[in-house]
PDB file of C-alpha atoms and ligand atoms in Angstrom:
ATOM      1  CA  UNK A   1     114.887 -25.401 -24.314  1.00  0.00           C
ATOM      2  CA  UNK A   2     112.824 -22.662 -25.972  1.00  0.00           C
ATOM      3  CA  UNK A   3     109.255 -21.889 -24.641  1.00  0.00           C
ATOM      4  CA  UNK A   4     106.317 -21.799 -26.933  1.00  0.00           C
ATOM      5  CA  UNK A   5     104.223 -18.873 -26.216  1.00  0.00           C
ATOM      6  CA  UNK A   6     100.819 -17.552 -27.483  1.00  0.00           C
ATOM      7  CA  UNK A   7     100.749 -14.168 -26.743  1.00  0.00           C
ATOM      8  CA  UNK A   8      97.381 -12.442 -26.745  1.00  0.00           C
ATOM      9  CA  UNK A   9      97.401  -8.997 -27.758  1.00  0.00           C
ATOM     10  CA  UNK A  10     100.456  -9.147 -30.053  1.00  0.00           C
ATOM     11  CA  UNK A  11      99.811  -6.887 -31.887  1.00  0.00           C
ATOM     12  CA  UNK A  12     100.121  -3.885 -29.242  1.00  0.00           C
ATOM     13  CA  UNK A  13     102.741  -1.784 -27.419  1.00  0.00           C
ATOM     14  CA  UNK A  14     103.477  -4.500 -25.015  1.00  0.00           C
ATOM     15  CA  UNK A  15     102.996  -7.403 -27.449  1.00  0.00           C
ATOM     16  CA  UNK A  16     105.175  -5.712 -29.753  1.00  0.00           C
ATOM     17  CA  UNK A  17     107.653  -5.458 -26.897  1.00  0.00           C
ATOM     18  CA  UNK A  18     107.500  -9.024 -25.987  1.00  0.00           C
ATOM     19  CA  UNK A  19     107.688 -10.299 -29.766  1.00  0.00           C
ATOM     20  CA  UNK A  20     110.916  -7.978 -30.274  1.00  0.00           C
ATOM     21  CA  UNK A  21     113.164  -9.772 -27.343  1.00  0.00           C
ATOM     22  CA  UNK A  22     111.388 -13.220 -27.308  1.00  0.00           C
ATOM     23  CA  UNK A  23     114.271 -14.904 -29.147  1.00  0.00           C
ATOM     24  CA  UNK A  24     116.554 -13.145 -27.148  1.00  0.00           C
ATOM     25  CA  UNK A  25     114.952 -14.339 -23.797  1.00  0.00           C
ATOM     26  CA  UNK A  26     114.825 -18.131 -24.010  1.00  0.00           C
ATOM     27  CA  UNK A  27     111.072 -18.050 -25.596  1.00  0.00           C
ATOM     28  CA  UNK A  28     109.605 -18.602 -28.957  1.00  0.00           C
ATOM     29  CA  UNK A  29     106.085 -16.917 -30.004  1.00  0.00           C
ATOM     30  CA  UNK A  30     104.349 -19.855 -31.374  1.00  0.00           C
ATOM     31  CA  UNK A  31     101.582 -17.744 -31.657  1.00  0.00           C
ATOM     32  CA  UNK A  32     100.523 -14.600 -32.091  1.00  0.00           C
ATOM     33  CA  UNK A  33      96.843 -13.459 -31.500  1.00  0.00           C
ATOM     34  CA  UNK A  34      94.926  -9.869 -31.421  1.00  0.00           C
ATOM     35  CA  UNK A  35      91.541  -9.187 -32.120  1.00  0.00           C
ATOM     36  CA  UNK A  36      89.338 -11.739 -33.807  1.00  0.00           C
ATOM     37  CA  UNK A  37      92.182 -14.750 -34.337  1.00  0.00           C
ATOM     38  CA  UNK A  38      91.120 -17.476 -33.061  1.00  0.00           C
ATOM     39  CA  UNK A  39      93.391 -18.910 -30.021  1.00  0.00           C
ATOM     40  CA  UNK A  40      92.228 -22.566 -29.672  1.00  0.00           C
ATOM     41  CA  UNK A  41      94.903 -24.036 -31.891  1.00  0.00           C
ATOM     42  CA  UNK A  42      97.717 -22.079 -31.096  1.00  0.00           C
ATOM     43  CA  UNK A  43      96.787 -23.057 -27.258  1.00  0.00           C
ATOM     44  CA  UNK A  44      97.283 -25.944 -27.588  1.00  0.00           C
ATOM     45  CA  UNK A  45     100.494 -26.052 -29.175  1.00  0.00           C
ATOM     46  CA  UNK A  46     101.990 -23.847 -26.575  1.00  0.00           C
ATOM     47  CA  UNK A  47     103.957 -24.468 -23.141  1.00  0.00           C
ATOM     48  CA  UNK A  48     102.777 -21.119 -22.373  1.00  0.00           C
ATOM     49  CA  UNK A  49      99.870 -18.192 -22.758  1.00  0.00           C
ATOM     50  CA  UNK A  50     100.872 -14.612 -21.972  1.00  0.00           C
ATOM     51  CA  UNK A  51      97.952 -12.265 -22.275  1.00  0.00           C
ATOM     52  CA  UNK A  52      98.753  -8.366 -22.971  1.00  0.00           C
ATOM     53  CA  UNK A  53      94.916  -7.182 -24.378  1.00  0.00           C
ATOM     54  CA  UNK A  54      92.279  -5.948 -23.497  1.00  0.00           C
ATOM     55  CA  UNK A  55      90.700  -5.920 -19.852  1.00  0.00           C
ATOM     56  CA  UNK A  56      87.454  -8.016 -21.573  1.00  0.00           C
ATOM     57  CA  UNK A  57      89.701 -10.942 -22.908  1.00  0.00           C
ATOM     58  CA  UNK A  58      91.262 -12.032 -20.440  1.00  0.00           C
ATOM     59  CA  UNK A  59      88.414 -14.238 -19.025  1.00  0.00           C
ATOM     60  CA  UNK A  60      87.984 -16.139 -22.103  1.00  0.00           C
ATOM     61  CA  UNK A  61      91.406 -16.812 -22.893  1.00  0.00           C
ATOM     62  CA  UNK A  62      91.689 -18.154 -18.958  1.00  0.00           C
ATOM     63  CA  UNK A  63      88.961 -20.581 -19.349  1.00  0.00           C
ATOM     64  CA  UNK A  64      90.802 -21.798 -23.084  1.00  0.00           C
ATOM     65  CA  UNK A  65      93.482 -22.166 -20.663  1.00  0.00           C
ATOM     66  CA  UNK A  66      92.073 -23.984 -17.595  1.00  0.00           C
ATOM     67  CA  UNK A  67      90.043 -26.570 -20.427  1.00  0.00           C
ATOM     68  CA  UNK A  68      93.393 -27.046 -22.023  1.00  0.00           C
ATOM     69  CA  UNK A  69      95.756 -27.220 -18.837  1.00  0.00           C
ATOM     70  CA  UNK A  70      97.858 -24.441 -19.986  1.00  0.00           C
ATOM     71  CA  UNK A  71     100.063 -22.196 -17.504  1.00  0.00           C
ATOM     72  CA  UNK A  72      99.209 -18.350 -17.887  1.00  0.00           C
ATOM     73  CA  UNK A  73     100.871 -15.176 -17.351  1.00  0.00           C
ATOM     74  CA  UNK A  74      98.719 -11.760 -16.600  1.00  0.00           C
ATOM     75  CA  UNK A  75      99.831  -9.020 -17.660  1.00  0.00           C
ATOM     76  CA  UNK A  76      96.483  -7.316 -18.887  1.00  0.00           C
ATOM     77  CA  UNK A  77      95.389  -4.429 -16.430  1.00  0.00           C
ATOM     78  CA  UNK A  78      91.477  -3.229 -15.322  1.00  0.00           C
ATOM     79  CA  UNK A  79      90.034  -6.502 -14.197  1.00  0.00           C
ATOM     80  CA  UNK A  80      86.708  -5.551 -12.181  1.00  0.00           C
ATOM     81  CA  UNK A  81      86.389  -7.605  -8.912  1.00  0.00           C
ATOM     82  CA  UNK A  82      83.995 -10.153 -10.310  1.00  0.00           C
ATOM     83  CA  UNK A  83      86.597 -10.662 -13.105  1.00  0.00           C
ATOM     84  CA  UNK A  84      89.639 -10.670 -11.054  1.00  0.00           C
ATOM     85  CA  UNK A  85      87.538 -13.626  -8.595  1.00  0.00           C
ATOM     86  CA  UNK A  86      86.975 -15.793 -11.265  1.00  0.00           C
ATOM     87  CA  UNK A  87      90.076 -15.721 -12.816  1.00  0.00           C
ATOM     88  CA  UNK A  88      91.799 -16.306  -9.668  1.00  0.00           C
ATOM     89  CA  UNK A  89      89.426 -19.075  -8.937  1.00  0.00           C
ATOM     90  CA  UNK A  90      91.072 -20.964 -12.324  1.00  0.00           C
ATOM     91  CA  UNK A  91      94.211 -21.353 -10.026  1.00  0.00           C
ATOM     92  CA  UNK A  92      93.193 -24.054  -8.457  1.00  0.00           C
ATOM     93  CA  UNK A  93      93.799 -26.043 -11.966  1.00  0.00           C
ATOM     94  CA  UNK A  94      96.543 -24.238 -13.689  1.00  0.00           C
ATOM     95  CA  UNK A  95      99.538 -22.183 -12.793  1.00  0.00           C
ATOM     96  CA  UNK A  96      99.021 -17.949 -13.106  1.00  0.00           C
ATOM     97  CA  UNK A  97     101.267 -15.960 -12.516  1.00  0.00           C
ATOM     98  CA  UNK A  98      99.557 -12.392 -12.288  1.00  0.00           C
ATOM     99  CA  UNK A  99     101.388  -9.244 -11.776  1.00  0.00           C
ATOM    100  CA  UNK A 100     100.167  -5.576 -12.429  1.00  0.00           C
ATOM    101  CA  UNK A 101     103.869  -4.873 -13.327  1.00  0.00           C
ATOM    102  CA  UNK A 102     106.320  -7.023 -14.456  1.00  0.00           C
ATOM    103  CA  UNK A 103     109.229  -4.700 -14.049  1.00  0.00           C
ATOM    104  CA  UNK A 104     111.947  -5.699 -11.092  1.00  0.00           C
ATOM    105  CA  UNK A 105     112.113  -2.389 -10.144  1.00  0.00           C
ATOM    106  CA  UNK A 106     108.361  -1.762  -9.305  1.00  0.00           C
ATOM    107  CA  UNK A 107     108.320  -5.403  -7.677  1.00  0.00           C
ATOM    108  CA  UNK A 108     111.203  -4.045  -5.478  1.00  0.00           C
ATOM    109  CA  UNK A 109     109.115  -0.717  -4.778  1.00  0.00           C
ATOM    110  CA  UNK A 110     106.628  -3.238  -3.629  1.00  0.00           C
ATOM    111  CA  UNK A 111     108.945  -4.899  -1.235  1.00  0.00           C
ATOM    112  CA  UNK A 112     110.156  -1.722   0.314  1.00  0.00           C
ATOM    113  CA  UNK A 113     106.696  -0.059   0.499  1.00  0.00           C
ATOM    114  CA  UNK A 114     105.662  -2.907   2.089  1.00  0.00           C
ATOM    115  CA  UNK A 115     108.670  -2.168   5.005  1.00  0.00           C
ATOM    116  CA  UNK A 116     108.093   1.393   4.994  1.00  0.00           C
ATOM    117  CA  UNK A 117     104.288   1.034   5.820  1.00  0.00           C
ATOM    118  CA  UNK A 118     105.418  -1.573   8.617  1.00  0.00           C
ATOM    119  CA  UNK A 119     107.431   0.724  10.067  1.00  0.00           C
ATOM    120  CA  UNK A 120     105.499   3.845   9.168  1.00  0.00           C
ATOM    121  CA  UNK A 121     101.876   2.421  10.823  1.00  0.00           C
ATOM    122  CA  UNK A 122      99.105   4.497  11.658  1.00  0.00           C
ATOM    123  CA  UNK A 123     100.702   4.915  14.886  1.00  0.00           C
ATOM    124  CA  UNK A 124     103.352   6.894  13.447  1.00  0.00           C
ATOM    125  CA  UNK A 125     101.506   9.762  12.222  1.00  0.00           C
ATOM    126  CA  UNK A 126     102.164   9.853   8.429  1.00  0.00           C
ATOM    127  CA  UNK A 127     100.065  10.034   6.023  1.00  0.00           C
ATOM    128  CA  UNK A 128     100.554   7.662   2.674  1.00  0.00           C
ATOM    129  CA  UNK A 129      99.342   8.970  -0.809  1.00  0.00           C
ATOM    130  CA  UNK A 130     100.377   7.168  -4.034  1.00  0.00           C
ATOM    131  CA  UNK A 131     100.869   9.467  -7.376  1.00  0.00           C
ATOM    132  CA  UNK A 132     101.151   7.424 -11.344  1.00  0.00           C
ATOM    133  CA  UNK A 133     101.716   9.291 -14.488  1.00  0.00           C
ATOM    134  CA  UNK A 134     101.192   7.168 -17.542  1.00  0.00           C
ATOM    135  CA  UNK A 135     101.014   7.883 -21.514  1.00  0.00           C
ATOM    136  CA  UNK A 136      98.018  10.137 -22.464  1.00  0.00           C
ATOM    137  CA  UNK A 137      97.104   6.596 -24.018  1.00  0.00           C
ATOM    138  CA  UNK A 138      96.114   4.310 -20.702  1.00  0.00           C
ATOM    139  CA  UNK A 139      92.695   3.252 -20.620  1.00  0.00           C
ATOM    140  CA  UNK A 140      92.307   2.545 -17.142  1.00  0.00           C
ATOM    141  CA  UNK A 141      93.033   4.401 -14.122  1.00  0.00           C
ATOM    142  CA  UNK A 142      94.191   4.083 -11.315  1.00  0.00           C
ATOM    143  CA  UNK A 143      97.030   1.679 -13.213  1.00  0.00           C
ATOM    144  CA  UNK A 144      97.499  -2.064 -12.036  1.00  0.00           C
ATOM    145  CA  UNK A 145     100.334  -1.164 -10.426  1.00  0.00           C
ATOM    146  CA  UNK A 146      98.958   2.009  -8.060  1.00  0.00           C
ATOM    147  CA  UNK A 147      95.730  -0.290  -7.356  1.00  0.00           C
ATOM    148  CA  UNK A 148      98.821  -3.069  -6.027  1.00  0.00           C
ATOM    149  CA  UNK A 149     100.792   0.213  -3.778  1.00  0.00           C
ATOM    150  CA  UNK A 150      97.219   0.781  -2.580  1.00  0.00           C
ATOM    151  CA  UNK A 151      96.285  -2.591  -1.365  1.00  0.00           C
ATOM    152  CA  UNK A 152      99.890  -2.919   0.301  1.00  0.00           C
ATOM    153  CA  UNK A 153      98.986   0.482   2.734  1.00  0.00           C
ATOM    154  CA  UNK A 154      95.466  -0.417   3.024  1.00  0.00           C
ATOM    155  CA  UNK A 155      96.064  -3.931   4.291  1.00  0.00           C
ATOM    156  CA  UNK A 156      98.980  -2.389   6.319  1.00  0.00           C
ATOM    157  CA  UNK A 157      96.889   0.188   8.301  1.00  0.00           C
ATOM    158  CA  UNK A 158      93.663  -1.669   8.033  1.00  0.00           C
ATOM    159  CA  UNK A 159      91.569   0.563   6.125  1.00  0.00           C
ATOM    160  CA  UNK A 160      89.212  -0.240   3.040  1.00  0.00           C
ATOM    161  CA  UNK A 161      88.435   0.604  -0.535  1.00  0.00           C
ATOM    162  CA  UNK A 162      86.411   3.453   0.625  1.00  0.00           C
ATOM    163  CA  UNK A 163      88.951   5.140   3.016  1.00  0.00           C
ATOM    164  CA  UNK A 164      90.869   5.311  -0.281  1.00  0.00           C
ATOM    165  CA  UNK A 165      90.467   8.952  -1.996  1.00  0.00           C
ATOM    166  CA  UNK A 166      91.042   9.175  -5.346  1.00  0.00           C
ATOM    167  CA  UNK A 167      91.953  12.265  -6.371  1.00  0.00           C
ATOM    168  CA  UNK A 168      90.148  15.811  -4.391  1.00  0.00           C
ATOM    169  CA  UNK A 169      88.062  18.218  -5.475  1.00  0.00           C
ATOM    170  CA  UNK A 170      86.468  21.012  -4.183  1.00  0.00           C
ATOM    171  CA  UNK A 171      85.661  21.468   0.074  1.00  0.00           C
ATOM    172  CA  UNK A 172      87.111  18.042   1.173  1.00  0.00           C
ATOM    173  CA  UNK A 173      87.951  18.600   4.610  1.00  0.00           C
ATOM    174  CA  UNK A 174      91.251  18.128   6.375  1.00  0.00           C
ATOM    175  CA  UNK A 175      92.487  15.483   5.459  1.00  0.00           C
ATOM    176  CA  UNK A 176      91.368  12.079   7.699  1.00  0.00           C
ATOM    177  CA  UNK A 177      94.276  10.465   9.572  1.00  0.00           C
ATOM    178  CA  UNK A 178      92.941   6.773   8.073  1.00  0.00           C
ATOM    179  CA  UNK A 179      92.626   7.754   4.221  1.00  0.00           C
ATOM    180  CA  UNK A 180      95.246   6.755   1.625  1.00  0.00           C
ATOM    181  CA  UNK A 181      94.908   9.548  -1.481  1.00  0.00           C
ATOM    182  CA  UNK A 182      95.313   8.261  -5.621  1.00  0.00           C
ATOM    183  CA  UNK A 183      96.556  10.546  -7.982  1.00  0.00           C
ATOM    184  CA  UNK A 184      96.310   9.611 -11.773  1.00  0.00           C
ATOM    185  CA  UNK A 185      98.325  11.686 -13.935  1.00  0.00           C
ATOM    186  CA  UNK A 186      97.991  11.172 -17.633  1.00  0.00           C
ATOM    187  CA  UNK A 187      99.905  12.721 -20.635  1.00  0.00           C
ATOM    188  CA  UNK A 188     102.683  12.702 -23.333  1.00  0.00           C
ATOM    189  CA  UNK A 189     104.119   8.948 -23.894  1.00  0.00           C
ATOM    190  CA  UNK A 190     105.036   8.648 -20.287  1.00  0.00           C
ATOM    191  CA  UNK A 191     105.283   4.979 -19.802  1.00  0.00           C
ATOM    192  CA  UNK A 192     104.792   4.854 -15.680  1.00  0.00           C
ATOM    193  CA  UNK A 193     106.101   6.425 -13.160  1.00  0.00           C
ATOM    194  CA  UNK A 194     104.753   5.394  -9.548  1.00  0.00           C
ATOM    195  CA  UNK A 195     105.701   7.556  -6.129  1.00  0.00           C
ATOM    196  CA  UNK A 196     104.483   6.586  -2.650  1.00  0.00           C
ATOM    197  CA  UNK A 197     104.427   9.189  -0.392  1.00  0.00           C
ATOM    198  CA  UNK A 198     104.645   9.221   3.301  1.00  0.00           C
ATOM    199  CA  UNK A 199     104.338  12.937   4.690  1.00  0.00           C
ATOM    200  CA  UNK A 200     105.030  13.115   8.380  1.00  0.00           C
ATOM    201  CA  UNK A 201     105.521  15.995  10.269  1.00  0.00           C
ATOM    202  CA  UNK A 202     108.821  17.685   9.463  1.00  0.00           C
ATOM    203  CA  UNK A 203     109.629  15.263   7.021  1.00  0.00           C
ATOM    204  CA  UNK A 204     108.907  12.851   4.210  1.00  0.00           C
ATOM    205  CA  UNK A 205     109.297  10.259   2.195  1.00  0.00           C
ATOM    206  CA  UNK A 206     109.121   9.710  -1.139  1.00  0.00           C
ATOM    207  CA  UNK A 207     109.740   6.275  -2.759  1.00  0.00           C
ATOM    208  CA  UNK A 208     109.816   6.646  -6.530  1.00  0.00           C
ATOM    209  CA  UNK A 209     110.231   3.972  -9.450  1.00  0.00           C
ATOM    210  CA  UNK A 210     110.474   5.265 -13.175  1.00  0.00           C
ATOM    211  CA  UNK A 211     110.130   3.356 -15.855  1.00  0.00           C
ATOM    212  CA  UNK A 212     111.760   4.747 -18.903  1.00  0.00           C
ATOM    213  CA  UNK A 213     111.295   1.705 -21.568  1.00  0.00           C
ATOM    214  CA  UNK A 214     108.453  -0.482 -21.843  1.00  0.00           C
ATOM    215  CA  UNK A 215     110.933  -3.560 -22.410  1.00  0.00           C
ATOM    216  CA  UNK A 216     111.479  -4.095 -18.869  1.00  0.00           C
ATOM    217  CA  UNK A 217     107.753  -5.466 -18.626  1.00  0.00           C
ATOM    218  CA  UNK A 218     108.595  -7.496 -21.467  1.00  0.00           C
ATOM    219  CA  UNK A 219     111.361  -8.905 -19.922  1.00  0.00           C
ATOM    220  CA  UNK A 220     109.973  -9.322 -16.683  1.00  0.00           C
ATOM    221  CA  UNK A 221     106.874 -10.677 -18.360  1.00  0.00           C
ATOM    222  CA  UNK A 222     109.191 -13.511 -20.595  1.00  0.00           C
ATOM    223  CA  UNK A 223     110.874 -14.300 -17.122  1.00  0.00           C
ATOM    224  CA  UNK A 224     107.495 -15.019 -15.337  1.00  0.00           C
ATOM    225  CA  UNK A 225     107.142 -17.570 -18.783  1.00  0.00           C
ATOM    226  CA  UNK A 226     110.340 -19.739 -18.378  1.00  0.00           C
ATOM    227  CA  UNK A 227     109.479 -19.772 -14.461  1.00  0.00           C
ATOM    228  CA  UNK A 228     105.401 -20.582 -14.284  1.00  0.00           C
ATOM    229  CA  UNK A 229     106.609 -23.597 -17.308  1.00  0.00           C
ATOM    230  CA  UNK A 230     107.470 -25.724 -14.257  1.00  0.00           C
ATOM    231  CA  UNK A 231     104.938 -25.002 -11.324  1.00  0.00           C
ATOM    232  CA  UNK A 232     102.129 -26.547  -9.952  1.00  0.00           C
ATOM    233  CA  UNK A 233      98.695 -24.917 -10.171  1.00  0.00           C
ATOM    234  CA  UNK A 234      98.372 -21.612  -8.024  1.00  0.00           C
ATOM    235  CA  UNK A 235      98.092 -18.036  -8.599  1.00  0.00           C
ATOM    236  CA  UNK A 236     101.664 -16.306  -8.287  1.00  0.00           C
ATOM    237  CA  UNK A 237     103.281 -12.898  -7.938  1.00  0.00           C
ATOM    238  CA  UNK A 238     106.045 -11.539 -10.171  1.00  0.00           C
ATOM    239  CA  UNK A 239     107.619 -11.092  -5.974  1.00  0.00           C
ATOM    240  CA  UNK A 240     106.942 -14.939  -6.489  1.00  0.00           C
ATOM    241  CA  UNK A 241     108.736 -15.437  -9.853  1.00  0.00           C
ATOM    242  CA  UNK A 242     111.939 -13.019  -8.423  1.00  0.00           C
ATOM    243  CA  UNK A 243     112.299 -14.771  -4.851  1.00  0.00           C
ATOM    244  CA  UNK A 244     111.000 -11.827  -3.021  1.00  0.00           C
ATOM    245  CA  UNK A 245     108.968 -13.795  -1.083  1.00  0.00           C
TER     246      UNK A 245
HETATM  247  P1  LIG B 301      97.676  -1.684 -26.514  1.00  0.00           P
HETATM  248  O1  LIG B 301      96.336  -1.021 -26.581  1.00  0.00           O
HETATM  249  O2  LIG B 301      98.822  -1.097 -27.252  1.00  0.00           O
HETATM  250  O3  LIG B 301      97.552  -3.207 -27.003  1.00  0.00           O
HETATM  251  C1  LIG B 301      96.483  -4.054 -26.682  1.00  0.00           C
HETATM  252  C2  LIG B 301      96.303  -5.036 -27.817  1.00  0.00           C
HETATM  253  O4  LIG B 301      95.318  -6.000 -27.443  1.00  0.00           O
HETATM  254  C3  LIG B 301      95.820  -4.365 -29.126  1.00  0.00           C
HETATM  255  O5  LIG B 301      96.631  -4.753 -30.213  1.00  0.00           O
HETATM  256  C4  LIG B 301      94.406  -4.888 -29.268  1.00  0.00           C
HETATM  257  O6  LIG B 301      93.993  -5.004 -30.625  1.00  0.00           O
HETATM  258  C5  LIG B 301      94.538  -6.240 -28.612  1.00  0.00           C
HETATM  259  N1  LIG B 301      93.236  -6.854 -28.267  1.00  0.00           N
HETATM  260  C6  LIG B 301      92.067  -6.261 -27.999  1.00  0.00           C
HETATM  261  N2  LIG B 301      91.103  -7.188 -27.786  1.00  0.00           N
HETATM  262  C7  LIG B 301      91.700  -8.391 -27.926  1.00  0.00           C
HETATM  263  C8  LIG B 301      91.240  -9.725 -27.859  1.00  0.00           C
HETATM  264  N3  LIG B 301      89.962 -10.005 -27.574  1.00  0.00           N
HETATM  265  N4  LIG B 301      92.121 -10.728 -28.037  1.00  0.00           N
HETATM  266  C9  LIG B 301      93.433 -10.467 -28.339  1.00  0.00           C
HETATM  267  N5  LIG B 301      93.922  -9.219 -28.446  1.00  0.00           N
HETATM  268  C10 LIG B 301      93.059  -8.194 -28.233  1.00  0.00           C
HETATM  269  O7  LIG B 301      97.998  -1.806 -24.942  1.00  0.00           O
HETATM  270  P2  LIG B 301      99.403  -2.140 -24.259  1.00  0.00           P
HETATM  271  O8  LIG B 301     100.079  -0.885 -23.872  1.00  0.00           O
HETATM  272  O9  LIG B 301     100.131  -3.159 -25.059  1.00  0.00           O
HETATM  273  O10 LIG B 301      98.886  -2.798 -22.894  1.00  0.00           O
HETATM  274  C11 LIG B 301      98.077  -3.956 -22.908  1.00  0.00           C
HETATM  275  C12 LIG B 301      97.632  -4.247 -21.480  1.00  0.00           C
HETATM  276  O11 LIG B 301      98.776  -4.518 -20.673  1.00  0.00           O
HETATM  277  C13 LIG B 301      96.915  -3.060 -20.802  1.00  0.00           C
HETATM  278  O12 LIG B 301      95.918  -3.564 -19.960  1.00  0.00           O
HETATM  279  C14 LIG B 301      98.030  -2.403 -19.985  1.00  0.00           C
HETATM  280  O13 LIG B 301      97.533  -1.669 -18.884  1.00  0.00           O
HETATM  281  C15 LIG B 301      98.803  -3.633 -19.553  1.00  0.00           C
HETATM  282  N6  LIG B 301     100.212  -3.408 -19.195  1.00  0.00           N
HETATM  283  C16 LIG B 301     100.666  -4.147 -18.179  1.00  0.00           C
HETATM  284  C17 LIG B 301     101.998  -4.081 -17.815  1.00  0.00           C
HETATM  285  C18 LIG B 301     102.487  -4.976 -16.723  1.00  0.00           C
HETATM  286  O14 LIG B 301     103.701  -4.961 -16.404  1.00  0.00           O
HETATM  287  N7  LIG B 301     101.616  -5.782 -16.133  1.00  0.00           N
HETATM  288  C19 LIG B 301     102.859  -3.210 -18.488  1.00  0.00           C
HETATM  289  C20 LIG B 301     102.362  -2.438 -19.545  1.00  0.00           C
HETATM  290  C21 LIG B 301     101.009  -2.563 -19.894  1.00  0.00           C
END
């Protein structure tokens, strides 16, 4: 049976995207909002909400779904911590699955970064850096999906936000043994490429994911839909959604 989606944002790259291979992908778009429709109807018809907007609408469209018991799928990127708590908080009463990047390929980058750090611990003497390029159109930096490669090396090695450098400039220093460096790139309609680096002495590794077509977020994205339909409140990974974990 077809889902009923409103997506939020349609009228975008990504909700474009979505709208183009919905049929295709087991889902129907009930209904399409962007700036200044008004959702509450269309909510409530749907099985469904998949939000591709704007950093600042994601909060109101997650409350329109926790007062109407919808499941929701976050694809939106930029959340500020206070943002990102609250919305989280919702998952206590409806299903979200929330994923920086909905691509298999990044969500296996995750996976194996996730090794590689394991194995490659502070103990080990390399040092990890993560480098994004992304269209000269990206509004936030770094994207979703460096800020989720950061939080995988900083909870491996046990650092914090501020042992995280972002970007250099000028007389830094040597470089600290327990510092993870971001490097934004931005230009040209470069939809996302993501590298994590881990330079040792002698050698090093590079683990690199390209993404080449925006359609694999879409389809990723209309995946996470048909799975989150069925599942009990809780706030899920797209690791989650592909049986990663
Ligand atoms: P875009 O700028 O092309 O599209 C965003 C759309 O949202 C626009 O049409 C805009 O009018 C609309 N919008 C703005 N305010 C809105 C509101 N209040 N309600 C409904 N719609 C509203 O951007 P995009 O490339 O489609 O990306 C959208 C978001 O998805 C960004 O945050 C981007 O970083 C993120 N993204 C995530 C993934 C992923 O896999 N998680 C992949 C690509 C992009």
């Amino acid at each position: 049976m077809s889902v009923n989606i409103l997506l939020s944002g349609s009228a975008g790259r990504m909700g474009r995207s979505i709208t183009e291979i919905s049929e295709d992908n087991g889902c129907h778009i009930s209904c399409p909002i962007d700036v200044g429709d008004d959702p509450i109807q269309g909510i409530n018809d749907c099985d469904v909400v998949i939000d591709f907007s704007l950093r600042e609408a994601t909060l109101p469209l997650a409350r329109l779904c926790v007062d109407a018991g919808k499941p929701m799928v976050i694809g939106t990127t930029g959340h500020g911590p206070a943002e990102k708590s609250e919305i989280e908080s919702f998952s206590s009463k409806i299903p979200i699955v929330w994923a920086g990047n909905f691509s298999t390929g990044v969500n296996l980058l995750f996976y194996i970064t996730e090794i590689a750090a394991r194995v490659l611990d502070s103990s080990s003497k390399f040092d990890p850096e993560v480098i994004e390029m992304h269209h000269r159109l990206k509004k936030d930096a770094p994207s979703g999906t460096a800020d989720r490669l950061l939080e995988i090396l900083k909870n491996s090695r046990e650092l914090t936000d501020k042992q995280i450098a972002h970007g250099r400039n000028g007389m830094v220093g040597e470089r600290p043994a327990k510092e993870i460096g971001s490097h934004a790139l931005r230009g040209g309609d470069v939809v996302g490429d993501h590298t994590v680096l881990f330079a040792g002495m002698g050698e090093r590794i590079e683990l690199t994911h390209r993404a080449t077509d925006r359609k694999i977020f879409a389809v990723g994205a209309l995946r996470a839909a048909k799975w989150i339909r069925d599942q009990p409140p809780g706030l899920f990974s797209m690791q989650d959604v592909l049986g990663l974990v």
